[in-house]
Coordinates of C-alpha atoms and ligand atoms in Angstrom, one line a residue:
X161 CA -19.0 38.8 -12.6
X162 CA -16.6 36.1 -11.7
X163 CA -17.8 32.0 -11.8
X164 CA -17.4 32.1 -8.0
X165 CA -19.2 35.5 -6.7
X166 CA -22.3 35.4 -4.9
X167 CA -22.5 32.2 -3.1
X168 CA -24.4 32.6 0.3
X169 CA -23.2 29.4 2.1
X170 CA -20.1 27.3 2.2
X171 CA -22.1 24.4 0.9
X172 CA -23.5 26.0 -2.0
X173 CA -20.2 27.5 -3.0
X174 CA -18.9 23.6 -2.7
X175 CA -21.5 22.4 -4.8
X176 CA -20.4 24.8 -7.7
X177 CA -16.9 24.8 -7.6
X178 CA -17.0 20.8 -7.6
X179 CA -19.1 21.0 -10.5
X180 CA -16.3 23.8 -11.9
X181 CA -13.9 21.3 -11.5
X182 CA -15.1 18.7 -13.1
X183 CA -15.2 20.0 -16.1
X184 CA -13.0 23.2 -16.2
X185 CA -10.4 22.0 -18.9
X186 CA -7.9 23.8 -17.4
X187 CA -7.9 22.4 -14.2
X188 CA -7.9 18.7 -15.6
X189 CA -3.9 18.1 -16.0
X190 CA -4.2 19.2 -12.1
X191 CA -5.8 16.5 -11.1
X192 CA -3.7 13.5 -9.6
X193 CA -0.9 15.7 -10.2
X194 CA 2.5 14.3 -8.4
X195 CA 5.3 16.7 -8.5
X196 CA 9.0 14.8 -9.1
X197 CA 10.6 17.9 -7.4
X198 CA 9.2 21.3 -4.8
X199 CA 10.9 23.7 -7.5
X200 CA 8.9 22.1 -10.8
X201 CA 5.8 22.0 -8.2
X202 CA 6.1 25.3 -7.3
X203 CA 6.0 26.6 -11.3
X204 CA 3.5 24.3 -12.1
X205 CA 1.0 24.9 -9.6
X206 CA 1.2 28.8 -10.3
X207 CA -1.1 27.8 -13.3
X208 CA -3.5 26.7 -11.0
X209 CA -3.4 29.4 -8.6
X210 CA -4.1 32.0 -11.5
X211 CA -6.7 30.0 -13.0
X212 CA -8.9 30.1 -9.4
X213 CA -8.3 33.8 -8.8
X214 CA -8.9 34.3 -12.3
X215 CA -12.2 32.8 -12.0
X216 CA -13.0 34.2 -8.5
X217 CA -12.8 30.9 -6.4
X218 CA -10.0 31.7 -4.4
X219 CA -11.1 35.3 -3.7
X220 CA -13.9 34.4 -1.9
X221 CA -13.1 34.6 2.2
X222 CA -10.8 37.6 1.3
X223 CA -12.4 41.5 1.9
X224 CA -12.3 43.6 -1.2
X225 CA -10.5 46.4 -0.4
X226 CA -7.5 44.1 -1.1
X227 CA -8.9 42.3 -4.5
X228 CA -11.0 39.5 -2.6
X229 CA -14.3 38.8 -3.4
X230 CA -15.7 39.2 0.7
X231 CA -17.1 36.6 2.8
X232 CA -15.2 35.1 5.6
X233 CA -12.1 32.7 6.0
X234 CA -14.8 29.7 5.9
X235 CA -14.7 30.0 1.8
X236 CA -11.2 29.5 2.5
X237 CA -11.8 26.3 3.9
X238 CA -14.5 25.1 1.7
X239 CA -12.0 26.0 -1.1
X240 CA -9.3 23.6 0.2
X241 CA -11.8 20.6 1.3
X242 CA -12.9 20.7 -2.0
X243 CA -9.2 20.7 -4.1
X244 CA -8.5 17.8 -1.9
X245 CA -11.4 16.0 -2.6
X246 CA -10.7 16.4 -6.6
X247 CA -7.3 15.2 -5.6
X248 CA -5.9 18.5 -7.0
X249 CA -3.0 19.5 -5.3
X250 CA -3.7 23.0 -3.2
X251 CA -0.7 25.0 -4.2
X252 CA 2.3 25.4 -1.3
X253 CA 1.3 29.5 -1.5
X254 CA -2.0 29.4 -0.1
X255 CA -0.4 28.0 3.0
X256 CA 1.8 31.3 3.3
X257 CA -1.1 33.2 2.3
X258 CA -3.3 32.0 5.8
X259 CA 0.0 32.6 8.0
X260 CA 0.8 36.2 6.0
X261 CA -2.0 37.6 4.5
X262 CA -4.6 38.3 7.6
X263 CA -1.7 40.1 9.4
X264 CA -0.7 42.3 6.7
X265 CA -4.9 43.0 6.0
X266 CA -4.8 44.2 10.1
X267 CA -1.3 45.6 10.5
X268 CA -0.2 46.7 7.1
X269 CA -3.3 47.3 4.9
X270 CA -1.4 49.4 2.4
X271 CA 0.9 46.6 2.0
X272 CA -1.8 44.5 1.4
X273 CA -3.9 47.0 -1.3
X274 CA -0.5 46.8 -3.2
X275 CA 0.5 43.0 -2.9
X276 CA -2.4 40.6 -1.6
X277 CA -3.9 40.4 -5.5
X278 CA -0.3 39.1 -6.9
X279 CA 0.1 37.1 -4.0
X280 CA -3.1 34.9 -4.3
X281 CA -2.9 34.9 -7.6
X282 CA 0.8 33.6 -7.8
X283 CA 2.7 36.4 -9.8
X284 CA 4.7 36.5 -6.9
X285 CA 5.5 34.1 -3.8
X286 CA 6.3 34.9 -0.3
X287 CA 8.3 33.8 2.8
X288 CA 9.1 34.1 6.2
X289 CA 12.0 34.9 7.5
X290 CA 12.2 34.8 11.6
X291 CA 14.2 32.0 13.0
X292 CA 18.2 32.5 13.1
X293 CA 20.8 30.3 13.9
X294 CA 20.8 31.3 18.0
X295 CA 17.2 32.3 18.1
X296 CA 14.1 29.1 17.2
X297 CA 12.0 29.0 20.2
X298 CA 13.5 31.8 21.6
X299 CA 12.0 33.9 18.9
X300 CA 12.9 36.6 21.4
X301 CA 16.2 36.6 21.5
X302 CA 17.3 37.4 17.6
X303 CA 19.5 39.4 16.5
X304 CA 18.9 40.9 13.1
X305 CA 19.4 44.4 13.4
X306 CA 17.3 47.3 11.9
X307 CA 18.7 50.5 12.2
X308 CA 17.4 54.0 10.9
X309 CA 18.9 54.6 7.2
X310 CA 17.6 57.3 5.3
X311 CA 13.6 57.5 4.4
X312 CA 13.8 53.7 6.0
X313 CA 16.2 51.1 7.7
X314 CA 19.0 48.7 7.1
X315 CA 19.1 45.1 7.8
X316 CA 22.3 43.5 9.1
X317 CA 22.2 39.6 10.2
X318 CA 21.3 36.1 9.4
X319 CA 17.8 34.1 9.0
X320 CA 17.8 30.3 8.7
X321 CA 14.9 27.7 7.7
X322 CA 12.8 30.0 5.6
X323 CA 10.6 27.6 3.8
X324 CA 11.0 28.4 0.2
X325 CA 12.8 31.4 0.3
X326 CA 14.8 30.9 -2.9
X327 CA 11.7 30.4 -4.7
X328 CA 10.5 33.6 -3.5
X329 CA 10.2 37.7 -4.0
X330 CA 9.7 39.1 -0.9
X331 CA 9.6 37.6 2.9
X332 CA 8.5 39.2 6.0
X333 CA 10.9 39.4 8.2
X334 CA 11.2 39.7 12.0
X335 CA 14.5 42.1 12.7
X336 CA 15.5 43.9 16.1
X337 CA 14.8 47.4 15.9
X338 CA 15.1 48.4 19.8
X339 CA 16.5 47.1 23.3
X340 CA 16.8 44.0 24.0
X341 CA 14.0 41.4 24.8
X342 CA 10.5 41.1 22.6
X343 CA 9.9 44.8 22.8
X344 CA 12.8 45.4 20.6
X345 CA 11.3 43.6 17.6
X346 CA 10.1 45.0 15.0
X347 CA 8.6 43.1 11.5
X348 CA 9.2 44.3 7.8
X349 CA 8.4 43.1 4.2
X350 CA 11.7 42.8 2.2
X351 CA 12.3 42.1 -0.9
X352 CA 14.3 39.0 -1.8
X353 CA 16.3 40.1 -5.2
X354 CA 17.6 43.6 -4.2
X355 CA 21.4 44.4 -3.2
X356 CA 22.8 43.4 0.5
X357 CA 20.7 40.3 0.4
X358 CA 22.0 36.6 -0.2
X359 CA 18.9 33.6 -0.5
X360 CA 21.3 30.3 0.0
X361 CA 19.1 27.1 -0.2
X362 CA 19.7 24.3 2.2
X363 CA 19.7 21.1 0.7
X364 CA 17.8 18.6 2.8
X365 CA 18.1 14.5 3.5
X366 CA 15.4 14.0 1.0
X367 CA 17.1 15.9 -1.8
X368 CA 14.7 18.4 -1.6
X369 CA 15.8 22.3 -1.2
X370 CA 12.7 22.9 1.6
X371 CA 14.6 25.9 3.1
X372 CA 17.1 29.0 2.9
X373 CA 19.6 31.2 4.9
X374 CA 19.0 34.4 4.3
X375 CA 22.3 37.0 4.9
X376 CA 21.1 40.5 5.7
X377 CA 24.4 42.9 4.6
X378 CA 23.2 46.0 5.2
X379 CA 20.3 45.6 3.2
X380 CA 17.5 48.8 2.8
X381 CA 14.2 48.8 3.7
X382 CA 11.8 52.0 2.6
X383 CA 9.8 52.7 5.8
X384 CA 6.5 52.2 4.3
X385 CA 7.2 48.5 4.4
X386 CA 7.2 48.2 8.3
X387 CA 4.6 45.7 9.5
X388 CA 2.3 47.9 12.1
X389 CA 4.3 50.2 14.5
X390 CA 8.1 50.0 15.3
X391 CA 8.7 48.2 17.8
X392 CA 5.3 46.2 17.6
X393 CA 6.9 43.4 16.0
X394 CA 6.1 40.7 19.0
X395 CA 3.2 41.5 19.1
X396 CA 2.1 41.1 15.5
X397 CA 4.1 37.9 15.5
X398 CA 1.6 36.8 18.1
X399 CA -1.1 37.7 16.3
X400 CA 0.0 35.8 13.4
X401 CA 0.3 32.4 15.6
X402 CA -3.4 32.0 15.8
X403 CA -3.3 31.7 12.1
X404 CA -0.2 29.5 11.3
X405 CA -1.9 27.4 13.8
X406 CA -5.5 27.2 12.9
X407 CA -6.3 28.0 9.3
X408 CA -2.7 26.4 8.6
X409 CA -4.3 22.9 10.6
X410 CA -8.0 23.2 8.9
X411 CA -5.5 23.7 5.4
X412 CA -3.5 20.4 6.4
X413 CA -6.2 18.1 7.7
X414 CA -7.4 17.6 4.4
X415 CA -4.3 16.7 2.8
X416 CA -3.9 14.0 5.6
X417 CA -7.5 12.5 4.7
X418 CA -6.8 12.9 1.1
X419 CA -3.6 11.1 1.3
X420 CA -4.8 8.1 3.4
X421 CA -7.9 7.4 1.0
X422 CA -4.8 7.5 -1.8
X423 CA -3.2 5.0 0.4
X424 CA -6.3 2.4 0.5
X425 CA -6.9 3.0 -3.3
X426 CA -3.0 2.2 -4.2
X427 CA -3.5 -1.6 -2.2
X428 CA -0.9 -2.7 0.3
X429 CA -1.8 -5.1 3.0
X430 CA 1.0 -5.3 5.6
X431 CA 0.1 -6.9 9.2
X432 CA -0.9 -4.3 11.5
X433 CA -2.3 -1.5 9.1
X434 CA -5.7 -1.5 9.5
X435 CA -5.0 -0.3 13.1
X436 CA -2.6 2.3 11.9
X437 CA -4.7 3.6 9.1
X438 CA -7.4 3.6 11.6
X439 CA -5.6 5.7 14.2
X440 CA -4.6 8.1 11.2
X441 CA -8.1 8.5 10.7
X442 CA -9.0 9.3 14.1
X443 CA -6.6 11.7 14.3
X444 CA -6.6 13.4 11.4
X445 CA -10.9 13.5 12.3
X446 CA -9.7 15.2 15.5
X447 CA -8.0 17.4 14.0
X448 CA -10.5 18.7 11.4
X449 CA -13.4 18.8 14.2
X450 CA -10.9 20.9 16.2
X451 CA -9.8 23.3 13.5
X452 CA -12.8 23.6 12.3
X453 CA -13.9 25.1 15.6
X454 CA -11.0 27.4 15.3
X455 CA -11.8 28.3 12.0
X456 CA -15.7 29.4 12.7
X457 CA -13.9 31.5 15.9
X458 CA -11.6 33.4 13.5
X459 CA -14.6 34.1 11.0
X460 CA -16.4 35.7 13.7
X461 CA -13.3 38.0 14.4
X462 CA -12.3 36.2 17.8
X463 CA -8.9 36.7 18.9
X464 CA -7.6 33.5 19.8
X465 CA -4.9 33.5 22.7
X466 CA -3.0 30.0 23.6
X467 CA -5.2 27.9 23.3
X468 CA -4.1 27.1 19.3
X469 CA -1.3 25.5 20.7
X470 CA -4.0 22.5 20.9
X471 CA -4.4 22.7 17.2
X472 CA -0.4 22.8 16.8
X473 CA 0.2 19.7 18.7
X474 CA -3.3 18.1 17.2
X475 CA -1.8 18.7 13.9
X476 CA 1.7 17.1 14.8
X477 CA -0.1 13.8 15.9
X478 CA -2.5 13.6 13.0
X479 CA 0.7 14.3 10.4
X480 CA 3.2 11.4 12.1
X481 CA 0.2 9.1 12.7
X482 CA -0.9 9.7 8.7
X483 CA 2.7 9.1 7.2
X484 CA 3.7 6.4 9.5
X485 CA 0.3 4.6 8.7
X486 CA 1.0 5.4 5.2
X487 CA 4.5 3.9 4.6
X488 CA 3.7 0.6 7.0
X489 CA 0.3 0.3 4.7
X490 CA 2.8 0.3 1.5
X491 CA 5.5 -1.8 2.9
X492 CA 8.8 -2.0 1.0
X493 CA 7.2 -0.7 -1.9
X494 CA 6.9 2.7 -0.1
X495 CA 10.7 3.0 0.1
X496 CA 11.7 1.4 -2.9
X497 CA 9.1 2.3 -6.2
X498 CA 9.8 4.7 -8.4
X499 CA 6.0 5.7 -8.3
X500 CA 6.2 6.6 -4.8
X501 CA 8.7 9.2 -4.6
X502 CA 6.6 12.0 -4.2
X503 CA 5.2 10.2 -1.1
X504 CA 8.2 9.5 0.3
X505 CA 9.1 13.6 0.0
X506 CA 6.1 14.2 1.8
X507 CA 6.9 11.4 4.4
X508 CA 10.1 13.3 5.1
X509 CA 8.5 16.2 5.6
X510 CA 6.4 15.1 8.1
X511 CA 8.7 14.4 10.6
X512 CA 9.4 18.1 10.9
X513 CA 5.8 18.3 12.3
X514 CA 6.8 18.2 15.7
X515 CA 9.6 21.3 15.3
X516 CA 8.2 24.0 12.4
X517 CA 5.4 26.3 13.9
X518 CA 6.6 25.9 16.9
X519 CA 8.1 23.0 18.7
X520 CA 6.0 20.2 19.8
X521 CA 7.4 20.6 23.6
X522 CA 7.0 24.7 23.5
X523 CA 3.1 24.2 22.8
X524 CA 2.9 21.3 25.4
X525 CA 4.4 24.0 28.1
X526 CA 2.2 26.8 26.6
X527 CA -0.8 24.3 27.0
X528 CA 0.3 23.7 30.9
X529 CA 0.8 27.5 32.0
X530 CA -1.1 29.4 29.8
X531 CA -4.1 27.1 29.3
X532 CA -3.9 24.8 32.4
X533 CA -2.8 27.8 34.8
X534 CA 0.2 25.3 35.8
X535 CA 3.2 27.5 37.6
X536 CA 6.6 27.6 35.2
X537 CA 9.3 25.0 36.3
X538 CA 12.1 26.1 37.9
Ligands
FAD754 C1 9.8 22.2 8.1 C2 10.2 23.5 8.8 C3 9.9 24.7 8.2 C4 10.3 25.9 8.8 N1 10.0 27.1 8.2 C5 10.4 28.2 8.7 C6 10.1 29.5 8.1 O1 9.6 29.5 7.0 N2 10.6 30.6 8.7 C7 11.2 30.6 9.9 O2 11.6 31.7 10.4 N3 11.5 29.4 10.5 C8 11.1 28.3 10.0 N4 11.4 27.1 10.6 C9 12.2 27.1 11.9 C10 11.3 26.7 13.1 O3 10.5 27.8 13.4 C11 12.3 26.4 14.2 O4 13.1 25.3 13.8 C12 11.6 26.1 15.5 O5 11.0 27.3 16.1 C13 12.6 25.5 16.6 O6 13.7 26.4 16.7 P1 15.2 25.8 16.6 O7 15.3 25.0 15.3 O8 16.2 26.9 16.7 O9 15.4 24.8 17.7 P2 15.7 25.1 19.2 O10 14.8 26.3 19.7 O11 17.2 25.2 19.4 O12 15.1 23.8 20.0 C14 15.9 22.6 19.9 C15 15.1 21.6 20.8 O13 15.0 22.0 22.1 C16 13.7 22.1 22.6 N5 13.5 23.3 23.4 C17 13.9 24.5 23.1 N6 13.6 25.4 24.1 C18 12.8 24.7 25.0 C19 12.2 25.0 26.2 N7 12.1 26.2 26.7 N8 11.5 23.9 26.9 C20 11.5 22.7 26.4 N9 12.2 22.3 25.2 C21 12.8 23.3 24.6 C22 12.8 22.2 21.3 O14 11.5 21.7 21.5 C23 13.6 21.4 20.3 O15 13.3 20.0 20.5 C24 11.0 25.9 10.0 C25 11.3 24.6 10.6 C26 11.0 23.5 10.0 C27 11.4 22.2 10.6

């Protein structure tokens, strides 16, 4: 029996795994852990992630069929409030795992008997390869194609801004297997490292390699590894949304609060930041109050509709409001000490908020028509 099975209620789970982590001696080096760079982050941290499926923690929220321990995506949560609280970093992978891993459980459950258990425990790391160099919020438009090749397909085309591709195995992938339009679509799990594929990092402002193109040269895919039904890929993709957008926010919102008690603890005392840190707060608050309501809706197996464009945007606000409060708080020590360079990487990173997941204007018009009941522009 695992250290983590058993627990009837998110609260009593909490209790125990805080009283885990406080004296685990694993987990110790963890805590207050700043990375100098994502790729030394992203080895180090796969410690961590093996030593909390190891010991059952993060299993719990998952079904069992795939290697979880049962329970629903609450344990999730509980997990992440409480690795925030301990100021031990939650691993970049679990957020993939919220956006991935419920859609492969629904759509693709044999991909997810064979891959979920390596996935949460970090012998292997996952992206997501959809967006292309003419297609972002026109999702609808790509052009990857995916054409009938043997006992599966071949991939011919380009992907752009897969977050941590090059430090991944695999990516699902969203490729065009039809006619044109969203029907057409159809999504797939590739693997990274296999011939006809090329993972080329993009070196961002900050130094850091956040993304990757990904060329397509013909690349085969086995037909077990299509996501659902051909030609279901749209659909699936929406599916997925109510995830990237709700777990993803509960996952973040705790971060935000984490960082801005860092903040007050480090000192800093610039005019004007008691109001910023303030409004931080708020939002950030908002958002967890929000998310969590999302959250308890997904545990009880609702499906969400466009309405989680409200956590998007929720999220965006609380992210800009906590860095911005963050670095005026600091002053010019933010830009300028050595110490803070990890803070600054995640400063740059949140000013993406208002474009990944979705652009910040897309989810204000899916909030007007689909929410509102406000007619399209012309
Ligand atoms: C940090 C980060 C991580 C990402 N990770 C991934 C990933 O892992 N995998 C992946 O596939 N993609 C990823 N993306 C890509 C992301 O999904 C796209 O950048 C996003 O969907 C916007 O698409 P685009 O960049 O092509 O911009 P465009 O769609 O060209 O939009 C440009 C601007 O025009 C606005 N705009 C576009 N259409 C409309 C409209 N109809 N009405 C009003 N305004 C409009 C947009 O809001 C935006 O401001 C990531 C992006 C970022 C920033």
């Amino acid at each position: 029996m695992s250290a983590a099975a058993g627990y009837g209620s998110t609260a009593e789970y909490m209790a125990a795994l805080s009283g885990w982590l406080a004296v685990d001696e694993r987990i110790q080096g963890y805590r207050g852990y700043r990375p100098a760079s994502l790729e030394e982050s992203a080895s180090r941290l796969k410690g961590l992630q093996a030593v909390l499926a190891d010991e059952g923690w993060s299993r719990l929220g998952w079904p069992e069929r795939c290697g979880g321990l049962g329970g629903d995506p609450r344990f999730r949560g509980a997990m992440f409030d409480t690795l925030w609280e301990h100021d031990i970093p939650v691993p970049e992978p679990f957020n993939t795992l919220e956006i991935l891993a419920p859609v492969m459980l629904v759509h693709a459950p044999h991909l997810a008997q064979r891959y979920f258990y390596s996935l949460l425990r970090g012998d292997e790391a996952w992206a997501q390869a959809f967006s292309e160099p003419d297609a972002g919020s026109d999702l609808a438009s790509l052009r990857t194609r995916m054409e009938p090749d043997g006992d599966g397909f071949r991939l011919t085309g380009q992907k752009v801004w897969s977050s941590f591709a090059h430090l991944a195995q695999r990516s699902v992938l969203l490729a065009r297997s039809g006619g044109p339009g969203h029907r057409g679509l159809t999504m797939v799990l590739i693997d990274l490292d296999q011939p006809g594929i090329d993972v080329r990092p993009i070196r961002s402002e900050d130094g850091e390699n956040h993304f990757s193109e990904i060329f397509l040269d013909g690349a085969h895919v086995p037909g077990d590894r299509v996501i659902g039904e051909l030609g279901q890929g749209w659909a699936i993709a929406m599916y997925m949304l109510q995830w990237e957008r709700g777990a993803y926010g509960w996952l973040q919102q705790g971060r935000f609060h984490s960082r801005l008690e860092h903040a007050l603890r480090l000192g800093g005392d610039n005019p004007g930041s008691a109001a910023m840190l303030g409004h931080a707060y708020a939002m950030a608050t908002a958002l967890r109050l929000h998310t969590k309501a999302t959250v308890d809706r997904l545990a009880e197996e609702e499906v969400l509709g466009p309405e989680v464009s409200i956590d998007k945007l929720l999220l965006v606000d609380a992210e800009l409001a906590t860095w911005d409060a963050i670095r005026h708080h600091l002053g010019p020590a933010f830009d300028l000490d050595e110490r803070f360079g990890w803070l600054r990487t995640e400063y740059f990173f949140s000013r993406a908020a208002p474009i990944y997941g979705g652009s910040q204007e897309i989810q204000r018009t899916l909030v007007a028509q689909r929410v509102l009941g406000m007619p399209r522009e012309k």
